[in-house]
Amino acid sequence: MTASASATDRFPRSSTYNPDWLLASVSGAANPLWLAEWLAEALDLRPGMRVLDLGCGRATSSIFLHREFGVQVWATDFWFNVSENFRRIRDAGAEDGVFPIHADARSLPFAAEFFDTVVALDSFSYFGTDDLYLNYLARLVKPGGRLAIAGAGFMQEPGGLVPPHLKAWWTPDLWCLHSAPWWRDHWARTGIVDVELADTLPQGWRFWYDWLKVVAPTNVVELNALETDAGRYLGYVRALARRRNAPIAEPILSMPTEYQKRPVIRVAADQTADRS
């Protein structure tokens, strides 16, 4: 694998990592180190901070964040094998600061206000578009802590219609992708966070295309879609918010009830009198 000169210049930290190591850890169509480096540019990551890497795939982004910034990272994913991730973390010499967790994004085993920062790289669209999800996730972050996402998205919302030049590639699940302004509004209206940043990566579609050509060169349909679109709709989106200093309600996981036996069929008053 060879990185393009533009990628090397744009992501100097990522460019120091062995491309064979990264290729052996592919978990999606986006380069996790590029996205992690882009997102980290907007974060004040300091040694010892606790970071949740939500939807970490094969934990390469978690290893990167720990090695580059000295943060402690809980590498959390539902789809990929946690034991494999532990071996990768151990072989990278990061087991003292990266902790692999197998968990669903909607059932996370962490205490409230445990993390300084939550990041999600090319994963948040799968679960974070739910109107109630930010309330669930933000409670895990300390007041004043950050929630930050980066990944595939729209440069402009399609408005409910699939752009004609993307129809050959389009599948219904792609409606989970959104633009930077959409994410800003989606988070800001909750009142839970202050949105500090929502933007796009210049020439993001090109980095998407270049990486896909390396990891999935036979995916001609998506490659053609990206090349034809040339950044009109497709690219990389980033959003960053700070949790407000206000309590967040715990999610309701069950309703306490007590069964009481009652007649199933309503009985008229005169019928009751006749039976007495």
Tab-separated table of C-alpha atoms in Angstrom:
chain	number	residue	atom	x	y	z
A	1	MET	CA	0.000	0.000	0.000
A	2	THR	CA	1.212	3.485	-0.786
A	3	ALA	CA	-0.310	6.636	0.642
A	4	SER	CA	-0.861	9.575	-1.665
A	5	ALA	CA	1.320	12.612	-1.159
A	6	SER	CA	-1.740	14.647	-0.178
A	7	ALA	CA	-2.613	12.170	2.565
A	8	THR	CA	0.950	12.158	3.861
A	9	ASP	CA	0.975	15.960	4.050
A	10	ARG	CA	-2.527	16.251	5.487
A	11	PHE	CA	-2.120	13.514	8.111
A	12	PRO	CA	1.526	13.547	9.223
A	13	ARG	CA	0.933	11.590	12.435
A	14	SER	CA	-0.919	8.808	10.618
A	15	SER	CA	1.773	8.605	7.977
A	16	THR	CA	4.303	7.289	10.503
A	17	TYR	CA	2.310	4.065	11.017
A	18	ASN	CA	3.148	0.890	9.118
A	19	PRO	CA	0.681	0.596	6.211
A	20	ASP	CA	0.825	-3.213	6.408
A	21	TRP	CA	-0.273	-3.055	10.055
A	22	LEU	CA	-3.166	-0.794	9.127
A	23	LEU	CA	-4.223	-2.929	6.166
A	24	ALA	CA	-4.269	-6.035	8.373
A	25	SER	CA	-6.718	-4.213	10.646
A	26	VAL	CA	-9.232	-2.890	8.123
A	27	SER	CA	-12.747	-2.660	9.515
A	28	GLY	CA	-14.500	-0.313	7.086
A	29	ALA	CA	-14.260	1.972	4.086
A	30	ALA	CA	-12.656	4.847	5.979
A	31	ASN	CA	-9.060	5.154	7.156
A	32	PRO	CA	-9.460	5.242	10.961
A	33	LEU	CA	-6.139	6.980	11.587
A	34	TRP	CA	-6.915	9.808	9.177
A	35	LEU	CA	-10.273	10.385	10.840
A	36	ALA	CA	-8.778	10.148	14.331
A	37	GLU	CA	-6.060	12.654	13.465
A	38	TRP	CA	-8.548	15.077	11.896
A	39	LEU	CA	-10.865	14.860	14.901
A	40	ALA	CA	-8.022	15.152	17.421
A	41	GLU	CA	-7.002	18.468	15.848
A	42	ALA	CA	-10.152	19.966	17.354
A	43	LEU	CA	-9.810	18.240	20.739
A	44	ASP	CA	-7.615	19.138	23.682
A	45	LEU	CA	-6.432	15.602	24.421
A	46	ARG	CA	-3.992	15.346	27.319
A	47	PRO	CA	-2.169	12.429	28.965
A	48	GLY	CA	-4.296	10.516	31.435
A	49	MET	CA	-7.660	11.632	30.079
A	50	ARG	CA	-10.288	8.900	29.809
A	51	VAL	CA	-11.625	8.497	26.272
A	52	LEU	CA	-14.397	6.264	24.961
A	53	ASP	CA	-13.711	5.187	21.363
A	54	LEU	CA	-17.225	4.148	20.428
A	55	GLY	CA	-17.534	1.774	17.486
A	56	CYS	CA	-13.751	1.393	17.347
A	57	GLY	CA	-13.743	-1.510	14.873
A	58	ARG	CA	-10.404	-3.287	15.230
A	59	ALA	CA	-9.106	-0.709	17.717
A	60	THR	CA	-6.476	0.917	15.484
A	61	SER	CA	-7.903	4.365	16.229
A	62	SER	CA	-7.772	3.591	19.964
A	63	ILE	CA	-4.114	2.567	19.717
A	64	PHE	CA	-3.374	5.706	17.708
A	65	LEU	CA	-5.028	8.028	20.232
A	66	HIS	CA	-3.194	6.421	23.139
A	67	ARG	CA	0.204	6.458	21.431
A	68	GLU	CA	-0.091	9.997	20.081
A	69	PHE	CA	-1.727	11.767	23.026
A	70	GLY	CA	-1.176	9.550	26.084
A	71	VAL	CA	-4.903	9.199	26.782
A	72	GLN	CA	-6.513	6.105	28.260
A	73	VAL	CA	-8.931	4.620	25.739
A	74	TRP	CA	-11.819	2.214	26.189
A	75	ALA	CA	-11.942	0.591	22.744
A	76	THR	CA	-15.590	-0.373	22.483
A	77	ASP	CA	-17.225	-2.257	19.630
A	78	PHE	CA	-20.090	-4.703	19.114
A	79	TRP	CA	-19.198	-6.240	15.743
A	80	PHE	CA	-15.518	-7.135	16.140
A	81	ASN	CA	-13.928	-9.767	18.361
A	82	VAL	CA	-12.733	-8.322	21.650
A	83	SER	CA	-10.009	-10.960	22.099
A	84	GLU	CA	-8.570	-10.188	18.665
A	85	ASN	CA	-8.588	-6.512	19.553
A	86	PHE	CA	-6.748	-7.257	22.795
A	87	ARG	CA	-4.011	-9.107	20.916
A	88	ARG	CA	-3.638	-6.195	18.504
A	89	ILE	CA	-3.480	-3.746	21.421
A	90	ARG	CA	-0.932	-5.902	23.269
A	91	ASP	CA	1.257	-6.332	20.178
A	92	ALA	CA	1.228	-2.555	19.701
A	93	GLY	CA	2.557	-2.122	23.246
A	94	ALA	CA	-0.592	-0.265	24.290
A	95	GLU	CA	-2.210	-2.648	26.787
A	96	ASP	CA	-1.480	-0.296	29.683
A	97	GLY	CA	-3.678	2.393	28.135
A	98	VAL	CA	-6.159	0.788	25.728
A	99	PHE	CA	-8.880	-1.455	27.133
A	100	PRO	CA	-10.998	-3.524	24.704
A	101	ILE	CA	-14.708	-3.758	25.490
A	102	HIS	CA	-17.439	-5.744	23.732
A	103	ALA	CA	-20.679	-3.790	24.034
A	104	ASP	CA	-23.623	-2.470	22.076
A	105	ALA	CA	-23.731	1.306	21.708
A	106	ARG	CA	-27.181	1.266	23.326
A	107	SER	CA	-26.104	-0.836	26.302
A	108	LEU	CA	-22.780	0.554	27.483
A	109	PRO	CA	-21.283	-0.770	30.754
A	110	PHE	CA	-19.874	2.507	32.044
A	111	ALA	CA	-20.615	4.750	34.996
A	112	ALA	CA	-22.157	8.167	34.560
A	113	GLU	CA	-19.612	10.990	34.102
A	114	PHE	CA	-16.736	8.503	33.724
A	115	PHE	CA	-15.213	9.879	30.510
A	116	ASP	CA	-13.517	13.135	29.659
A	117	THR	CA	-14.206	12.630	25.944
A	118	VAL	CA	-16.229	10.349	23.691
A	119	VAL	CA	-15.169	9.904	20.080
A	120	ALA	CA	-16.871	7.932	17.315
A	121	LEU	CA	-15.132	7.442	13.981
A	122	ASP	CA	-17.249	6.487	10.981
A	123	SER	CA	-19.686	4.734	13.316
A	124	PHE	CA	-22.021	7.283	14.910
A	125	SER	CA	-24.472	7.385	12.013
A	126	TYR	CA	-25.426	3.775	12.717
A	127	PHE	CA	-26.957	4.621	16.092
A	128	GLY	CA	-26.638	8.344	16.815
A	129	THR	CA	-29.425	9.654	14.590
A	130	ASP	CA	-31.966	8.526	17.217
A	131	ASP	CA	-33.490	11.634	18.833
A	132	LEU	CA	-32.964	10.137	22.300
A	133	TYR	CA	-29.448	8.783	21.897
A	134	LEU	CA	-27.483	11.901	22.820
A	135	ASN	CA	-29.236	11.981	26.207
A	136	TYR	CA	-28.155	8.371	26.779
A	137	LEU	CA	-24.545	8.905	25.707
A	138	ALA	CA	-23.868	12.351	27.173
A	139	ARG	CA	-24.491	11.157	30.707
A	140	LEU	CA	-21.283	9.112	30.447
A	141	VAL	CA	-19.258	12.316	29.930
A	142	LYS	CA	-18.210	14.675	32.696
A	143	PRO	CA	-19.830	18.118	32.605
A	144	GLY	CA	-17.590	20.177	30.371
A	145	GLY	CA	-16.357	17.052	28.582
A	146	ARG	CA	-16.522	16.583	24.839
A	147	LEU	CA	-18.445	14.390	22.410
A	148	ALA	CA	-16.888	14.266	18.959
A	149	ILE	CA	-17.633	12.386	15.743
A	150	ALA	CA	-16.068	12.131	12.291
A	151	GLY	CA	-16.938	10.002	9.302
A	152	ALA	CA	-18.752	9.697	6.016
A	153	GLY	CA	-21.516	12.208	5.462
A	154	PHE	CA	-23.216	14.610	3.095
A	155	MET	CA	-21.911	17.954	1.990
A	156	GLN	CA	-25.565	18.914	1.525
A	157	GLU	CA	-28.747	17.066	2.458
A	158	PRO	CA	-30.358	15.318	-0.541
A	159	GLY	CA	-33.791	16.466	0.604
A	160	GLY	CA	-35.440	13.045	0.510
A	161	LEU	CA	-34.474	12.274	-3.070
A	162	VAL	CA	-31.515	10.156	-4.106
A	163	PRO	CA	-29.284	12.178	-6.444
A	164	PRO	CA	-29.529	10.507	-9.885
A	165	HIS	CA	-25.785	9.984	-10.219
A	166	LEU	CA	-25.742	8.048	-6.902
A	167	LYS	CA	-28.660	5.676	-7.599
A	168	ALA	CA	-26.499	2.768	-8.771
A	169	TRP	CA	-24.647	2.815	-5.445
A	170	TRP	CA	-27.483	3.806	-3.135
A	171	THR	CA	-29.013	1.454	-0.555
A	172	PRO	CA	-31.719	2.412	1.989
A	173	ASP	CA	-29.309	2.346	4.931
A	174	LEU	CA	-27.417	5.302	3.444
A	175	TRP	CA	-30.163	7.619	4.655
A	176	CYS	CA	-28.333	7.515	8.004
A	177	LEU	CA	-25.671	9.791	6.503
A	178	HIS	CA	-26.074	13.497	7.210
A	179	SER	CA	-24.451	16.873	6.721
A	180	ALA	CA	-22.542	18.984	9.238
A	181	PRO	CA	-25.468	21.466	9.652
A	182	TRP	CA	-27.820	18.512	10.263
A	183	TRP	CA	-25.621	17.220	13.084
A	184	ARG	CA	-25.348	20.714	14.562
A	185	ASP	CA	-29.142	21.074	14.695
A	186	HIS	CA	-29.658	17.467	15.855
A	187	TRP	CA	-27.455	18.020	18.906
A	188	ALA	CA	-28.124	21.686	19.662
A	189	ARG	CA	-31.892	21.309	19.992
A	190	THR	CA	-31.496	18.858	22.899
A	191	GLY	CA	-30.107	21.523	25.223
A	192	ILE	CA	-27.703	18.899	26.580
A	193	VAL	CA	-24.582	20.169	24.807
A	194	ASP	CA	-23.094	23.267	23.258
A	195	VAL	CA	-22.034	22.495	19.707
A	196	GLU	CA	-18.579	23.971	19.185
A	197	LEU	CA	-17.827	22.746	15.697
A	198	ALA	CA	-19.574	21.127	12.727
A	199	ASP	CA	-17.666	21.115	9.458
A	200	THR	CA	-16.359	19.065	6.545
A	201	LEU	CA	-12.907	17.910	5.493
A	202	PRO	CA	-11.688	19.771	2.393
A	203	GLN	CA	-11.439	17.277	-0.458
A	204	GLY	CA	-12.807	14.652	1.894
A	205	TRP	CA	-14.306	12.685	-0.958
A	206	ARG	CA	-10.839	12.295	-2.439
A	207	PHE	CA	-9.434	10.769	0.765
A	208	TRP	CA	-12.477	8.460	0.887
A	209	TYR	CA	-11.831	7.460	-2.731
A	210	ASP	CA	-8.075	6.966	-2.272
A	211	TRP	CA	-8.481	4.732	0.772
A	212	LEU	CA	-11.309	2.697	-0.752
A	213	LYS	CA	-9.181	2.092	-3.833
A	214	VAL	CA	-6.568	0.514	-1.570
A	215	VAL	CA	-8.796	-1.631	0.678
A	216	ALA	CA	-11.606	-2.493	-1.765
A	217	PRO	CA	-10.412	-1.953	-5.362
A	218	THR	CA	-13.140	-4.249	-6.723
A	219	ASN	CA	-15.891	-2.055	-5.251
A	220	VAL	CA	-16.297	-0.333	-8.610
A	221	VAL	CA	-19.827	0.895	-7.926
A	222	GLU	CA	-18.812	2.950	-4.894
A	223	LEU	CA	-15.594	4.151	-6.510
A	224	ASN	CA	-17.534	5.333	-9.560
A	225	ALA	CA	-20.108	7.041	-7.351
A	226	LEU	CA	-17.399	8.951	-5.472
A	227	GLU	CA	-15.568	9.935	-8.636
A	228	THR	CA	-18.738	11.080	-10.408
A	229	ASP	CA	-19.990	12.964	-7.366
A	230	ALA	CA	-16.593	14.653	-6.806
A	231	GLY	CA	-17.639	16.145	-3.472
A	232	ARG	CA	-21.046	17.519	-4.391
A	233	TYR	CA	-22.793	15.301	-1.853
A	234	LEU	CA	-20.240	12.840	-0.448
A	235	GLY	CA	-17.314	13.485	1.860
A	236	TYR	CA	-16.243	13.484	5.489
A	237	VAL	CA	-18.122	15.318	8.243
A	238	ARG	CA	-16.965	16.273	11.746
A	239	ALA	CA	-18.930	17.511	14.774
A	240	LEU	CA	-17.777	18.450	18.265
A	241	ALA	CA	-19.848	19.408	21.312
A	242	ARG	CA	-19.254	20.130	24.985
A	243	ARG	CA	-21.589	18.720	27.632
A	244	ARG	CA	-23.342	21.406	29.623
A	245	ASN	CA	-22.967	21.529	33.404
A	246	ALA	CA	-26.435	20.224	34.162
A	247	PRO	CA	-27.747	16.873	35.368
A	248	ILE	CA	-28.923	14.356	32.778
A	249	ALA	CA	-31.639	11.881	33.648
A	250	GLU	CA	-30.773	8.205	33.737
A	251	PRO	CA	-32.465	6.270	30.914
A	252	ILE	CA	-35.555	4.289	31.822
A	253	LEU	CA	-34.614	0.622	31.490
A	254	SER	CA	-37.690	-0.901	33.128
A	255	MET	CA	-41.005	0.117	34.674
A	256	PRO	CA	-41.704	-1.107	38.217
A	257	THR	CA	-45.117	-2.732	38.310
A	258	GLU	CA	-47.064	-5.033	40.592
A	259	TYR	CA	-49.670	-7.365	39.125
A	260	GLN	CA	-53.141	-7.306	40.687
A	261	LYS	CA	-55.782	-9.765	39.645
A	262	ARG	CA	-59.002	-8.222	38.288
A	263	PRO	CA	-62.037	-9.565	36.331
A	264	VAL	CA	-61.365	-9.614	32.608
A	265	ILE	CA	-64.972	-8.921	31.477
A	266	ARG	CA	-66.909	-5.900	32.633
A	267	VAL	CA	-70.095	-6.871	34.478
A	268	ALA	CA	-73.165	-4.600	34.475
A	269	ALA	CA	-74.476	-3.384	37.844
A	270	ASP	CA	-77.854	-5.213	37.539
A	271	GLN	CA	-76.089	-8.465	36.704
A	272	THR	CA	-73.989	-8.074	39.818
A	273	ALA	CA	-77.128	-7.573	41.871
A	274	ASP	CA	-78.757	-10.694	40.387
A	275	ARG	CA	-75.773	-12.800	41.320
A	276	SER	CA	-75.725	-11.590	44.934
